[in-house]
Coordinates of C-alpha atoms in Angstrom, one line a residue:
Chain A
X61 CA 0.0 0.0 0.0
X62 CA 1.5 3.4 -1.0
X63 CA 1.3 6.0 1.2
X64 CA -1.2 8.5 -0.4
X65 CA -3.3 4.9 0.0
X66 CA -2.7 4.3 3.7
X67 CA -4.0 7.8 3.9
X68 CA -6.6 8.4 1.7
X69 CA -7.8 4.6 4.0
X70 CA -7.2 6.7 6.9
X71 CA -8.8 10.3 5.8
X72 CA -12.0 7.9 4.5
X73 CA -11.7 6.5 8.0
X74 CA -11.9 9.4 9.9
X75 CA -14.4 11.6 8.2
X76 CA -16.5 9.8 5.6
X77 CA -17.6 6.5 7.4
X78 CA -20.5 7.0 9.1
X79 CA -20.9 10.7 8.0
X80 CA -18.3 11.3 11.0
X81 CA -17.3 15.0 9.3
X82 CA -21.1 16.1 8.6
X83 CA -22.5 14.0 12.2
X84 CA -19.1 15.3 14.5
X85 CA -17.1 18.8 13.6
X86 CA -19.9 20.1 10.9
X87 CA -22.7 20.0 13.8
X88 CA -19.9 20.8 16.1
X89 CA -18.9 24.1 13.8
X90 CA -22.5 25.3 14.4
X91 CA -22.7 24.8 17.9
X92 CA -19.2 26.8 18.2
X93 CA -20.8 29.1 15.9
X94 CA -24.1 29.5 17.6
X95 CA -21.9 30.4 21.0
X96 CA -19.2 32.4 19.8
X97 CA -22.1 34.7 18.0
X98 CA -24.4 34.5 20.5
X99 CA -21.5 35.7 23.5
X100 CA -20.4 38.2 21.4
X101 CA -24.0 40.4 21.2
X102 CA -23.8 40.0 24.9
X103 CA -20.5 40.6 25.3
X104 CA -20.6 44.0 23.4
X105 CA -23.9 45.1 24.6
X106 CA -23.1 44.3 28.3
X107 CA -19.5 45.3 28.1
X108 CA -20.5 48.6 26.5
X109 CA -22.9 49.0 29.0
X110 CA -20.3 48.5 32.0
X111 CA -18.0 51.0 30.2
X112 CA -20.6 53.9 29.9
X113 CA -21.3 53.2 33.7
X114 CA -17.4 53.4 34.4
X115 CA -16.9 56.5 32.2
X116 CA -19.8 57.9 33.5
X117 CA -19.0 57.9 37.4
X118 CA -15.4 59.0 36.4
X119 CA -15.8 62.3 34.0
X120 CA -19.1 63.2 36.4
X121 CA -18.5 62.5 39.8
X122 CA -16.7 65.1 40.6
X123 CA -18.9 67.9 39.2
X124 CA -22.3 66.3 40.9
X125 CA -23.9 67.7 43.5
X126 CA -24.6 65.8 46.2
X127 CA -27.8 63.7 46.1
X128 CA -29.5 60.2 45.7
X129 CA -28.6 60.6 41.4
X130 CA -24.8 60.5 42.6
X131 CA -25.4 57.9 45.5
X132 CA -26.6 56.1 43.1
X133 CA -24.3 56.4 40.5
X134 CA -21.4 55.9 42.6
X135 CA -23.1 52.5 44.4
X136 CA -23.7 51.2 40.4
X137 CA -19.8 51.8 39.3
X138 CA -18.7 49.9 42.3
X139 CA -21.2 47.2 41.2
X140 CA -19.8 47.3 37.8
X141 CA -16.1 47.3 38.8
X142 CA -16.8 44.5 41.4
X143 CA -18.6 42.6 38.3
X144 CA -15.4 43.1 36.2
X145 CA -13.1 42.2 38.7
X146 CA -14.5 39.1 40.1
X147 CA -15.2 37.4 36.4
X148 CA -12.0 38.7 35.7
X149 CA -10.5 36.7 37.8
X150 CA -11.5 33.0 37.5
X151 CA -10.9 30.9 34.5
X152 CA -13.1 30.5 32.1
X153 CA -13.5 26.5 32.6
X154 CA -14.3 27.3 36.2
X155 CA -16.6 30.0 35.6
X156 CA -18.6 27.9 32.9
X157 CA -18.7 24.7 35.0
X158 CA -20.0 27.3 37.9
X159 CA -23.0 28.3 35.9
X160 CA -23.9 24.7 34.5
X161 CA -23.4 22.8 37.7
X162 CA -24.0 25.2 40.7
X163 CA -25.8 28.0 39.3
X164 CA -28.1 26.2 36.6
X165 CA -28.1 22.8 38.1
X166 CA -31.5 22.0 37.5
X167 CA -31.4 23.2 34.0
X168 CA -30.2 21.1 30.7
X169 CA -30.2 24.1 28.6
X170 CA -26.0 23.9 28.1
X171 CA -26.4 25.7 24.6
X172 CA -27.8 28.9 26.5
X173 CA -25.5 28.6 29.7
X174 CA -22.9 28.3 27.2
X175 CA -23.8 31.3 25.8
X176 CA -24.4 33.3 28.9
X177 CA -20.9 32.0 30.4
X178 CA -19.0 33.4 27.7
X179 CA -20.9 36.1 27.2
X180 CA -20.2 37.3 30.4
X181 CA -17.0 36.6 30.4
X182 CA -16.1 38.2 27.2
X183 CA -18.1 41.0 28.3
X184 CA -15.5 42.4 30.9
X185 CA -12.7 42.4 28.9
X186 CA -15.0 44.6 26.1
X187 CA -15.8 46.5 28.6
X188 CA -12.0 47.9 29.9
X189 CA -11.1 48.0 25.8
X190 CA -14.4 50.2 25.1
X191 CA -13.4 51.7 28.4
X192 CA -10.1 52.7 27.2
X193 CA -11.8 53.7 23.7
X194 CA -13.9 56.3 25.3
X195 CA -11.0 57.5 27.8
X196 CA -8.9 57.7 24.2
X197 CA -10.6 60.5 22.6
X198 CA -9.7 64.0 23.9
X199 CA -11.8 65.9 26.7
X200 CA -11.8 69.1 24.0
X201 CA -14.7 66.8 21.9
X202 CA -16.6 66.4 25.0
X203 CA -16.7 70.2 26.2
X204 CA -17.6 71.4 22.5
X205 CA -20.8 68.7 22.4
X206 CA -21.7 70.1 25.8
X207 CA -20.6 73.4 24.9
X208 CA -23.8 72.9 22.3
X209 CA -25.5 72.2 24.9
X210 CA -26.2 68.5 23.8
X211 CA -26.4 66.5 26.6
X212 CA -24.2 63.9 28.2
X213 CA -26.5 60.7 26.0
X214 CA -26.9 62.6 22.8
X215 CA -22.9 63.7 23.2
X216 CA -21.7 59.8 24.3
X217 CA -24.3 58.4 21.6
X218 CA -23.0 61.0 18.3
X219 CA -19.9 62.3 19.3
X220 CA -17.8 60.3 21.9
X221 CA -19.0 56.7 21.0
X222 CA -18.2 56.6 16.9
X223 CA -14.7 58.0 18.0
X224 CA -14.2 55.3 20.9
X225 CA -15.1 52.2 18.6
X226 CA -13.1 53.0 15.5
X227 CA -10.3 53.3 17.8
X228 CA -11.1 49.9 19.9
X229 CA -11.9 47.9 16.7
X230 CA -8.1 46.0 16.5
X231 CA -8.6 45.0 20.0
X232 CA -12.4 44.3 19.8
X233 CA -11.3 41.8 17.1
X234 CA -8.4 40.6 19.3
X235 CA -11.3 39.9 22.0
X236 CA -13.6 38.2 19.8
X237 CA -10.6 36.0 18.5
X238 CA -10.1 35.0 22.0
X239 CA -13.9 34.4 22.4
X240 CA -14.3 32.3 19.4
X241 CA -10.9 30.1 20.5
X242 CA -12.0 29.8 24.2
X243 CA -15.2 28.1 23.1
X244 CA -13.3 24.5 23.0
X245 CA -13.9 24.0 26.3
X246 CA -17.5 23.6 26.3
X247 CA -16.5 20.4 26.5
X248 CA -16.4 20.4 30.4
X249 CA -20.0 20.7 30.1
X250 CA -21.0 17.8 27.7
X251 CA -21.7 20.4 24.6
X252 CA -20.4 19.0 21.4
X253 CA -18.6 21.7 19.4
X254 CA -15.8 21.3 17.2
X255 CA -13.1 20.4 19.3
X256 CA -15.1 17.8 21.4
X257 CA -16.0 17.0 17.3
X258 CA -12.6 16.6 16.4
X259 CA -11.8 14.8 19.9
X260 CA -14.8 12.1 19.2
X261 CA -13.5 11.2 16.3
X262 CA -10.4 10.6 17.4
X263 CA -11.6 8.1 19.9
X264 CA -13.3 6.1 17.6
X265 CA -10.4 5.6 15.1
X266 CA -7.6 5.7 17.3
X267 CA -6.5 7.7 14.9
X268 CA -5.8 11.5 16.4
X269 CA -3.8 13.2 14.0
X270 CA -6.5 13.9 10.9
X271 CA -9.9 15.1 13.3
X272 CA -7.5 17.3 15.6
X273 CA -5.3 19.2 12.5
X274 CA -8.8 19.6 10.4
X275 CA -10.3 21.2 13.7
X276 CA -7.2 23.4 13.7
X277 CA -7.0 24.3 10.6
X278 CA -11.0 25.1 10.9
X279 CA -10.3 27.5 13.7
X280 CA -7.7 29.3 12.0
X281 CA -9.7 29.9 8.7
X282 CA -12.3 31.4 11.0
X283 CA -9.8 33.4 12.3
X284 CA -8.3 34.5 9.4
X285 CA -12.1 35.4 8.2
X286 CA -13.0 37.6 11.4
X287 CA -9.7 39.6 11.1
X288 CA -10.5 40.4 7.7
X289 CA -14.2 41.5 8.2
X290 CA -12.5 43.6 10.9
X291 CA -9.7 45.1 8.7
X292 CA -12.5 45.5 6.3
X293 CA -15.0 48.0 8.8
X294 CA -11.8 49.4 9.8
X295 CA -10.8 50.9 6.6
X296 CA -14.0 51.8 5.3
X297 CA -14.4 53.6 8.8
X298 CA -11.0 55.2 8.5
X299 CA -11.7 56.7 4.8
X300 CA -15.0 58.1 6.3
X301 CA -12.8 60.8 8.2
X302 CA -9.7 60.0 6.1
X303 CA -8.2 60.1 9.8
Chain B
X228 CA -26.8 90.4 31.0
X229 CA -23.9 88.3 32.8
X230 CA -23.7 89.6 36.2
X231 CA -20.7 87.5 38.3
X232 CA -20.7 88.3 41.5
X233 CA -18.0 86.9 43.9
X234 CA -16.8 84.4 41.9
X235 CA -14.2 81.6 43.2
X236 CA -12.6 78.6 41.8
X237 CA -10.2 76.3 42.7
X238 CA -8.9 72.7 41.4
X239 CA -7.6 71.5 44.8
X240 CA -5.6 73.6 46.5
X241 CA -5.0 75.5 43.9
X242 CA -7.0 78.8 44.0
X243 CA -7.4 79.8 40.3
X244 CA -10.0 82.4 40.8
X245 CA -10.5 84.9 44.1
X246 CA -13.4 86.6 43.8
X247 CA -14.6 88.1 40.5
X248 CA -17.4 90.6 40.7
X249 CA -18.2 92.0 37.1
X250 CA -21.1 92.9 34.7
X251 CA -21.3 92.4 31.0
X252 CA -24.1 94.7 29.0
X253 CA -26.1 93.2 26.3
X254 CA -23.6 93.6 23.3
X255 CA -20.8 94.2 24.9
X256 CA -17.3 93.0 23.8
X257 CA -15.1 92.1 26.8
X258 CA -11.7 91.0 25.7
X259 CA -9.4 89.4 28.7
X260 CA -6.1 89.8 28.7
X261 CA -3.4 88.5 31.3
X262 CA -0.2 86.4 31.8
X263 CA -1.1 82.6 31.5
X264 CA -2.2 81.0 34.7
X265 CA -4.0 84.2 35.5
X266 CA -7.2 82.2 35.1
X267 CA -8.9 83.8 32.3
X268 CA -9.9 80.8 30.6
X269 CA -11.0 79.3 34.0
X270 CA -13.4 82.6 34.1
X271 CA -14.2 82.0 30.5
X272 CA -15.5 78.5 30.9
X273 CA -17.3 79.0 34.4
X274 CA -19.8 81.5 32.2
X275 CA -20.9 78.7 30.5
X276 CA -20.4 75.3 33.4
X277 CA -18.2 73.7 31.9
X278 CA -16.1 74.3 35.4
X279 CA -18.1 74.9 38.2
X280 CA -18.0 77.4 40.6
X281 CA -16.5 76.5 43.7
X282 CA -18.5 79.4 45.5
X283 CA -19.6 82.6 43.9
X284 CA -22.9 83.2 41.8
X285 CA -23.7 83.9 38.0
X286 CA -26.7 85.5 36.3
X287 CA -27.4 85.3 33.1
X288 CA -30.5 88.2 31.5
X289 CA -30.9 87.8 36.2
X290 CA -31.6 84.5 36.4
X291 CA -29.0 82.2 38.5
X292 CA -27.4 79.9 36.9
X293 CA -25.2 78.3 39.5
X294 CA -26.5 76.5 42.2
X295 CA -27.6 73.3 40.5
X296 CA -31.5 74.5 39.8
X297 CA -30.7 75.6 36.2
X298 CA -30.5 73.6 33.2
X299 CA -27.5 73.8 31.9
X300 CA -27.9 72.5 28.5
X301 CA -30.6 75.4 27.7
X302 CA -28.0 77.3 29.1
X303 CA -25.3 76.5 26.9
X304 CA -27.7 76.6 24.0
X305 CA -27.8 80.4 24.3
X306 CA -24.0 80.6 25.0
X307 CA -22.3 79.7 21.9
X308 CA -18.0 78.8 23.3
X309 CA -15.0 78.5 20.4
X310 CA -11.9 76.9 22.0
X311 CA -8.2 77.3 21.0
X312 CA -8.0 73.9 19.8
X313 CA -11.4 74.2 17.4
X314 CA -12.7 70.7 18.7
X315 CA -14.2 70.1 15.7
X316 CA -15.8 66.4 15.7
X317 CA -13.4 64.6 13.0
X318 CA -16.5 61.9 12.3
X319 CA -18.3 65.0 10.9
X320 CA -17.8 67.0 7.6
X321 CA -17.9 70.8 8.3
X322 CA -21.6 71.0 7.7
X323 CA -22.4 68.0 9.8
X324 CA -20.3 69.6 12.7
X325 CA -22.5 72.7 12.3
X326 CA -25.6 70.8 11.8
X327 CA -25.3 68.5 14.3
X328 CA -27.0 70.5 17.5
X329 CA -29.9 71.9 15.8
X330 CA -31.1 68.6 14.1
X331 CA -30.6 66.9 17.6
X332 CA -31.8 69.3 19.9
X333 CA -34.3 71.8 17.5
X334 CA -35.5 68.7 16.2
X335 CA -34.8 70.4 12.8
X336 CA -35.4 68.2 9.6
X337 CA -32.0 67.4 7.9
X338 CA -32.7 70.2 4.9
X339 CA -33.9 73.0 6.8
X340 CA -30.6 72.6 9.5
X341 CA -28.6 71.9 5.9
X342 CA -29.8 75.3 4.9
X343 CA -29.0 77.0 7.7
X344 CA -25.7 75.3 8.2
X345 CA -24.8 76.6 4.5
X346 CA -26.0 80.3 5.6
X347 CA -24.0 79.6 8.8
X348 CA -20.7 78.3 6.3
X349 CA -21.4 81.0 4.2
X350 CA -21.1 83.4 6.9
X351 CA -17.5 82.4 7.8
X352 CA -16.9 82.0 4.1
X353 CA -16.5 78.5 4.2
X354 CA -19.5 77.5 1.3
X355 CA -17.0 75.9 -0.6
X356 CA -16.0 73.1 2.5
X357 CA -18.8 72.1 3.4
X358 CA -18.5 68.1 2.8
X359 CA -14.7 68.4 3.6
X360 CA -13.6 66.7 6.8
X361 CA -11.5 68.9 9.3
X362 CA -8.7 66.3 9.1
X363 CA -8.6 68.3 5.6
X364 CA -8.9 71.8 6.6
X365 CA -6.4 74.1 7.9
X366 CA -6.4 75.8 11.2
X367 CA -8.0 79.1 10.5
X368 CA -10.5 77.2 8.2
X369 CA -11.1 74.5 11.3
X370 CA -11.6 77.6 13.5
X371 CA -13.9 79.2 11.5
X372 CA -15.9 76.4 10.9
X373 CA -15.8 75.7 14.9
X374 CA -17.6 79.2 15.3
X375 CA -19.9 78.9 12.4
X376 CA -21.2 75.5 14.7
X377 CA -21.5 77.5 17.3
X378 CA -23.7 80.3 15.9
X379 CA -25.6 77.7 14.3
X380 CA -27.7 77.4 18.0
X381 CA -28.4 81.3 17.1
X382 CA -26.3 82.2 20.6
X383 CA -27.3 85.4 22.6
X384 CA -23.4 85.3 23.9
X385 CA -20.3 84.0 21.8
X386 CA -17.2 82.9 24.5
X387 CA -13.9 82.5 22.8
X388 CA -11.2 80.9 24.6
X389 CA -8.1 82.3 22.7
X390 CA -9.4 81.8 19.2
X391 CA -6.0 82.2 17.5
X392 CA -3.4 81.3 20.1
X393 CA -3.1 77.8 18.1
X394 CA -2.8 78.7 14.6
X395 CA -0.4 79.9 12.4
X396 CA 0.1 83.9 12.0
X397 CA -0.9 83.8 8.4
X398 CA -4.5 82.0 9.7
X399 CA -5.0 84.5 12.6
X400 CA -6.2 87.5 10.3
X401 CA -9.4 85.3 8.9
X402 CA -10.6 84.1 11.9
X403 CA -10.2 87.6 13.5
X404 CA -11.8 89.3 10.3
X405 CA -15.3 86.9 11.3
X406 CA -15.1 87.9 14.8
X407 CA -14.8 91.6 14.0
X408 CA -17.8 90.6 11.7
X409 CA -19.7 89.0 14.7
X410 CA -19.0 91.6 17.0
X411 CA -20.3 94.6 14.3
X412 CA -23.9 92.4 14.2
X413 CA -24.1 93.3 17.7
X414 CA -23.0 90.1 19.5
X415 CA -22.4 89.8 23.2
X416 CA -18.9 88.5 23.4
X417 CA -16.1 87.3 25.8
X418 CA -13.0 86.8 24.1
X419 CA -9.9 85.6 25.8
X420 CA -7.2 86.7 23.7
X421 CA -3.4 87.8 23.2
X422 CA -4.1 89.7 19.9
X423 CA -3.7 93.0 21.2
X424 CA -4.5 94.9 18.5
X425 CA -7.7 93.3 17.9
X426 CA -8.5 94.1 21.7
X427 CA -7.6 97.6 21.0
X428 CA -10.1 97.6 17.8
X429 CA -13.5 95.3 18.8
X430 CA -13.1 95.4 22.6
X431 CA -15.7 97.7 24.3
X432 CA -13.9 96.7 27.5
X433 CA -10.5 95.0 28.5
X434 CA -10.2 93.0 31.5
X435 CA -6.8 92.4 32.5
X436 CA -6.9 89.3 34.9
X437 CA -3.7 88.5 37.4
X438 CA -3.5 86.1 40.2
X439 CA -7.5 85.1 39.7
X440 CA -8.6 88.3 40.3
X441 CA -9.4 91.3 37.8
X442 CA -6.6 93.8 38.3
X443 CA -7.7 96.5 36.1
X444 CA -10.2 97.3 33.3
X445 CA -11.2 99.9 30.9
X446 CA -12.1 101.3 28.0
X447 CA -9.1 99.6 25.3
X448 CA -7.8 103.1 24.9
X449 CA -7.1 103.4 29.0
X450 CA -5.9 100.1 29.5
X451 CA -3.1 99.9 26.3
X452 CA -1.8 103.0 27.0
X453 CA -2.6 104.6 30.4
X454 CA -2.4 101.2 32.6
X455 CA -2.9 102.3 36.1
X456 CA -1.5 99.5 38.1
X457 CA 2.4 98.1 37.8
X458 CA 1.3 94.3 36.6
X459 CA -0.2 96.0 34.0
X460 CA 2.4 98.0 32.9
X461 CA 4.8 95.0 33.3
X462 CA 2.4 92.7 31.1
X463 CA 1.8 94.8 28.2
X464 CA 5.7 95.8 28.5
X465 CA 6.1 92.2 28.0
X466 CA 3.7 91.0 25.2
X467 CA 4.9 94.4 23.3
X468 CA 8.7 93.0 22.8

């Protein structure tokens, strides 16, 4: 047997009998895919959200008079900053087996606590890169908005805001690369994406090397994707301003 | 129309402003003059909040504005503020920048605030910009358009915070020339500036501001070239060499 026959034997082995490509890493793409899209709405929504509230109390606090509007902002940045810290600082694995078998024990649902996990998770790290986005564009564009007399919203929401994401875009992308990647351990809670594909396969053929490079090289063509889209909305943004 | 009475400010420990009592006439044009650190620019922006006063009231037409009852964006509506580093928003063209507050805050449809953004261009000579970004615009042109924006509100009370001091000599004459223009329309202005002669030609009155308090003022005419007190002397001895 030549060698391109021992491994065209192996290659049928491994991802044509039994449909083991389409039945393992295909459905196991989509369930990555599912997560890694789903996390990332929350994770920019919520992480944007913790980053307005931390900007907020900052640029604000001092000016405020005192009142229950500053008690309460102050009480909700501490919130936020004890949010960030504490799911800052535990592993993802041991945050996502948290949620599935302590917080969520009674539920089967591992798609959504997936989903939540990660979001979460992804959301702090959004939220100190949109943090440091906001902090990034100069104080002078803040007093002319106000100077208008547009108000804090309307001068975050046109002025501040654009500013802060196109300059945050190479590390959003960063994050979401690190978001997509960290999905392979939804193994630890019985999911089946494409690594625990890739890792099924394996066990059935004894054969390790084929499932676990094609998962690889999967993962780095979606990578290679996602940086493009980025580079992409980051030119078309740049050539908007021609900054 | 802006009565200050008693005004103080300080960032820390540091006592910028002690105790600032002055009235500004409808169509007046105040220019302040003073070494830097005197705190004319702190003066400047406490007119309009963007510092706040650390004690000391303000009155604007003899209503109070300090003391956290007023609203401060209707405020600022009526008190139009140019700063010495434009501040334009780069993620607007020039009429966008102009436009921006009245279709958000008049709720003016897009065309009507487009006209008047063009009237407002057209007033600073600028027509020909409009879709330009200020990444493409030179300083006096970024300057001009930055007070264009600001008269697009339809301000009772222009604020510059030195206008000119960032741009280079050959700009300074056209941004000067449209606030010459302004101030012959009858504007209310407080300009904080070291152009001198254009203090000696617009200005109604000159305040000349050292160590947070206003040393001496006057008609232009008084101040350049019968100063009364010794800073004064010594200042205008200085900025003359």
């Amino acid at each position: 047997m030549s060698w391109f026959e021992a491994f065209a034997a192996k290659f049928h082995q491994c991802f044509v009998q039994d449909g083991r490509f389409a039945n393992f890493m295909l459905s196991g793409l989509k369930v990555t895919l599912q997560i890694t899209f789903s996390a990332a709405i929350i994770s920019i929504s919520l992480g944007s959200f913790l980053a307005i509230v931390r900007v907020t109390h900052d640029k604000n606090i001092a000016a405020m008079y005192p009142g229950s509007k500053r008690i309460a902002l102050k009480a909700f940045n501490q919130l936020c900053k004890l949010c960030i810290t504490v799911v800052r600082g535990i592993p993802m694995v041991v945050q996502l087996m948290i949620w599935f078998f302590v917080v969520f024990a009674a539920s089967r649902n591992a798609l959504g606590i997936a989903i939540l996990a990660f979001g979460i998770n992804s959301a702090v790290y959004t939220a100190e890169i949109v943090r440091a986005g906001i902090m990034s564009v100069d104080h002078g564009q803040t007093e002319a908005g106000r100077s208008l007399g547009l108000g804090y919203v309307h001068t975050m929401r046109f002025i501040i805001l654009p500013q802060a994401f196109k300059n945050v875009l190479p590390a959003l992308c960063n994050e979401f690369i690190v978001l997509l990647k960290d999905t392979a351990v939804v193994g630890y809670i019985a999911l089946c994406d494409l690594t625990r594909g890739a890792y099924l396969i394996a066990g059935r053929t004894y054969e390790p090397f084929l499932p676990l490079v094609a998962a690889a090289l999967i993962y780095l063509a979606m990578v290679i994707v996602l940086s493009k889209l980025f580079g992409k909305l980051e030119r078309r943004l740049r050539t908007s301003d021609s900054h | 129309m802006i009565r200050i009475e008693g005004l103080h400010k300080s960032f820390g420990k540091l006592e910028v402003l002690k105790g600032i009592t002055e009235h500004i006439h409808p169509s007046e044009k105040v220019v302040v003059i003073g070494a830097s650190g005197s705190g004319k620019s702190t003066l400047l922006r406490c007119l309009n909040l963007l510092e706040m006063p650390t004690s000391g009231r303000i009155f604007i037409h003899g209503e109070e504005i300090t003391g956290g009852r007023h609203d401060v964006n209707m405020l600022r509506r009526k008190m139009g503020m140019v700063f010495q580093l434009f501040n334009l928003f780069p993620n607007y063209d020039a009429l966008g920048n102009v436009t921006l507050a009245p279709i958000k805050l008049l709720n003016m449809p897009k065309s009507a605030a487009e006209d008047l953004g063009m009237h407002m261009l057209e007033k600073v000579g600028l027509t020909d910009k409009a879709h330009e970004f200020p990444s493409r615009l030179s300083g006096g042109q970024k300057q001009r358009v930055a007070i264009a924006r600001a008269l697009a509100m339809n301000p009772e009370i222009m604020l510059f915070d030195e206008p000119t001091s960032a741009l280079d000599p050959e700009m300074v004459g056209e941004v000067l020339a449209v606030m010459a223009g302004l101030a012959a329309e009858g504007m209310t202005m407080v300009i904080v500036s070291h152009e001198m002669a254009f203090a000696r030609e617009v200005a109604d009155r000159v305040f000349f501001m050292d160590d947070g308090v206003v040393l001496e003022q006057g008609k232009p005419d008084e101040v350049f070239s019968h100063p009364r007190e010794a800073r004064t002397q010594e200042f205008l001895a200085r900025v003359r060499k």
